[in-house]
mmCIF file of C-alpha atoms in Angstrom:
data_model
loop_
_atom_site.group_PDB
_atom_site.id
_atom_site.type_symbol
_atom_site.label_atom_id
_atom_site.label_comp_id
_atom_site.label_asym_id
_atom_site.label_seq_id
_atom_site.Cartn_x
_atom_site.Cartn_y
_atom_site.Cartn_z
ATOM 1 C CA UNK A 1 -3.802 -5.344 1.507
ATOM 2 C CA UNK A 2 -4.823 -5.924 4.802
ATOM 3 C CA UNK A 3 -8.283 -5.111 5.364
ATOM 4 C CA UNK A 4 -8.323 -5.546 8.693
ATOM 5 C CA UNK A 5 -7.304 -2.605 11.563
ATOM 6 C CA UNK A 6 -4.127 -3.349 13.551
ATOM 7 C CA UNK A 7 -4.266 -2.351 17.661
ATOM 8 C CA UNK A 8 -1.353 -0.165 18.527
ATOM 9 C CA UNK A 9 -1.984 0.935 22.058
ATOM 10 C CA UNK A 10 -4.470 2.988 24.271
ATOM 11 C CA UNK A 11 -4.758 7.015 22.955
ATOM 12 C CA UNK A 12 -3.126 7.336 26.810
ATOM 13 C CA UNK A 13 -0.430 5.581 26.102
ATOM 14 C CA UNK A 14 0.430 7.356 22.611
ATOM 15 C CA UNK A 15 0.795 11.248 24.157
ATOM 16 C CA UNK A 16 1.644 14.341 21.923
ATOM 17 C CA UNK A 17 5.187 14.391 21.042
ATOM 18 C CA UNK A 18 5.337 10.563 21.265
ATOM 19 C CA UNK A 19 5.537 7.523 18.689
ATOM 20 C CA UNK A 20 4.794 3.542 19.140
ATOM 21 C CA UNK A 21 5.339 0.948 16.185
ATOM 22 C CA UNK A 22 3.224 -2.274 15.503
ATOM 23 C CA UNK A 23 2.871 -4.674 12.895
ATOM 24 C CA UNK A 24 -0.204 -4.758 10.466
ATOM 25 C CA UNK A 25 -1.725 -8.556 11.201
ATOM 26 C CA UNK A 26 -1.926 -9.353 7.704
ATOM 27 C CA UNK A 27 0.783 -8.106 5.880
ATOM 28 C CA UNK A 28 3.113 -7.956 8.788
ATOM 29 C CA UNK A 29 4.506 -4.728 7.633
ATOM 30 C CA UNK A 30 6.013 -2.382 10.843
ATOM 31 C CA UNK A 31 3.885 0.695 10.925
ATOM 32 C CA UNK A 32 4.925 3.829 12.883
ATOM 33 C CA UNK A 33 2.709 5.812 14.733
ATOM 34 C CA UNK A 34 3.295 9.555 15.217
ATOM 35 C CA UNK A 35 1.329 11.970 17.711
ATOM 36 C CA UNK A 36 1.503 15.713 16.426
ATOM 37 C CA UNK A 37 -0.486 17.459 19.091
ATOM 38 C CA UNK A 38 -3.184 14.843 19.266
ATOM 39 C CA UNK A 39 -2.851 14.128 15.188
ATOM 40 C CA UNK A 40 -2.092 10.672 14.644
ATOM 41 C CA UNK A 41 0.281 9.360 11.406
ATOM 42 C CA UNK A 42 1.300 6.739 10.287
ATOM 43 C CA UNK A 43 4.392 5.557 8.153
ATOM 44 C CA UNK A 44 5.782 2.821 7.428
ATOM 45 C CA UNK A 45 8.739 2.066 9.609
ATOM 46 C CA UNK A 46 11.451 1.798 6.915
ATOM 47 C CA UNK A 47 13.823 4.301 5.446
ATOM 48 C CA UNK A 48 13.439 4.363 1.650
ATOM 49 C CA UNK A 49 17.360 5.049 1.546
ATOM 50 C CA UNK A 50 18.326 1.911 2.845
ATOM 51 C CA UNK A 51 16.389 -0.945 4.876
ATOM 52 C CA UNK A 52 16.436 0.550 7.914
ATOM 53 C CA UNK A 53 13.671 1.358 10.930
ATOM 54 C CA UNK A 54 13.142 5.255 11.123
ATOM 55 C CA UNK A 55 11.611 4.465 14.981
ATOM 56 C CA UNK A 56 14.903 3.638 15.951
ATOM 57 C CA UNK A 57 15.540 7.742 14.769
ATOM 58 C CA UNK A 58 14.765 11.176 16.316
ATOM 59 C CA UNK A 59 11.067 12.109 16.115
ATOM 60 C CA UNK A 60 10.716 16.161 15.986
ATOM 61 C CA UNK A 61 7.207 16.872 17.034
ATOM 62 C CA UNK A 62 7.527 20.354 16.617
ATOM 63 C CA UNK A 63 8.456 20.268 12.823
ATOM 64 C CA UNK A 64 6.324 16.629 12.150
ATOM 65 C CA UNK A 65 10.278 15.060 10.437
ATOM 66 C CA UNK A 66 11.336 11.955 11.959
ATOM 67 C CA UNK A 67 14.991 11.183 10.911
ATOM 68 C CA UNK A 68 16.908 8.158 9.749
ATOM 69 C CA UNK A 69 20.126 7.336 12.424
ATOM 70 C CA UNK A 70 21.554 5.464 9.855
ATOM 71 C CA UNK A 71 22.268 8.112 6.967
ATOM 72 C CA UNK A 72 20.302 11.069 8.507
ATOM 73 C CA UNK A 73 17.750 11.456 5.914
ATOM 74 C CA UNK A 74 14.316 12.844 7.227
ATOM 75 C CA UNK A 75 11.205 12.564 6.309
ATOM 76 C CA UNK A 76 7.869 14.613 6.841
ATOM 77 C CA UNK A 77 5.787 12.368 9.086
ATOM 78 C CA UNK A 78 2.095 13.403 8.190
ATOM 79 C CA UNK A 79 2.634 12.539 4.529
ATOM 80 C CA UNK A 80 6.003 10.668 4.130
ATOM 81 C CA UNK A 81 7.924 12.851 2.146
ATOM 82 C CA UNK A 82 11.520 12.747 1.637
ATOM 83 C CA UNK A 83 12.860 15.911 3.041
ATOM 84 C CA UNK A 84 16.674 15.500 2.557
ATOM 85 C CA UNK A 85 19.301 13.237 0.735
ATOM 86 C CA UNK A 86 20.037 10.404 0.801
ATOM 87 C CA UNK A 87 16.705 9.821 0.997
ATOM 88 C CA UNK A 88 14.496 10.675 -2.370
ATOM 89 C CA UNK A 89 11.672 8.521 -2.324
ATOM 90 C CA UNK A 90 8.696 8.839 0.337
ATOM 91 C CA UNK A 91 7.909 6.632 2.819
ATOM 92 C CA UNK A 92 4.287 4.828 2.505
ATOM 93 C CA UNK A 93 1.561 6.298 5.185
ATOM 94 C CA UNK A 94 -1.182 4.268 6.050
ATOM 95 C CA UNK A 95 -4.419 4.870 7.434
ATOM 96 C CA UNK A 96 -5.004 5.477 11.337
ATOM 97 C CA UNK A 97 -8.491 5.916 13.669
ATOM 98 C CA UNK A 98 -9.341 5.841 17.136
ATOM 99 C CA UNK A 99 -11.832 3.739 17.900
ATOM 100 C CA UNK A 100 -13.241 3.598 21.646
ATOM 101 C CA UNK A 101 -9.695 4.848 22.896
ATOM 102 C CA UNK A 102 -7.853 2.513 20.870
ATOM 103 C CA UNK A 103 -5.134 3.995 18.208
ATOM 104 C CA UNK A 104 -5.488 1.394 14.790
ATOM 105 C CA UNK A 105 -3.441 1.494 11.800
ATOM 106 C CA UNK A 106 -3.536 -0.862 8.682
ATOM 107 C CA UNK A 107 -1.651 -1.110 5.676
ATOM 108 C CA UNK A 108 -3.919 -0.187 2.768
ATOM 109 C CA UNK A 109 -1.732 -0.833 0.213
#
């Protein structure tokens, strides 16, 4: 578990409907941060069906879903749950916070 928060970007660099990826400084875990109408959510940037980055796929802010381009598995970015086959396991969800205009995340497993 990482006790340190990792800088992702400024809030001005992550507008509604956008996503950014950072790597937890302690664990090296890739973390995708999604902005849905100003609410920020962070998931491990890895499909649970097969080892492939979710950030390469399509993020739909209207539904709050991200789709893995490899085989079409979809996940809810708000809680990480798998929404369709071939993925059945949820993606790890991480805390995200905004402090002094900076977006920060950490791997809290």
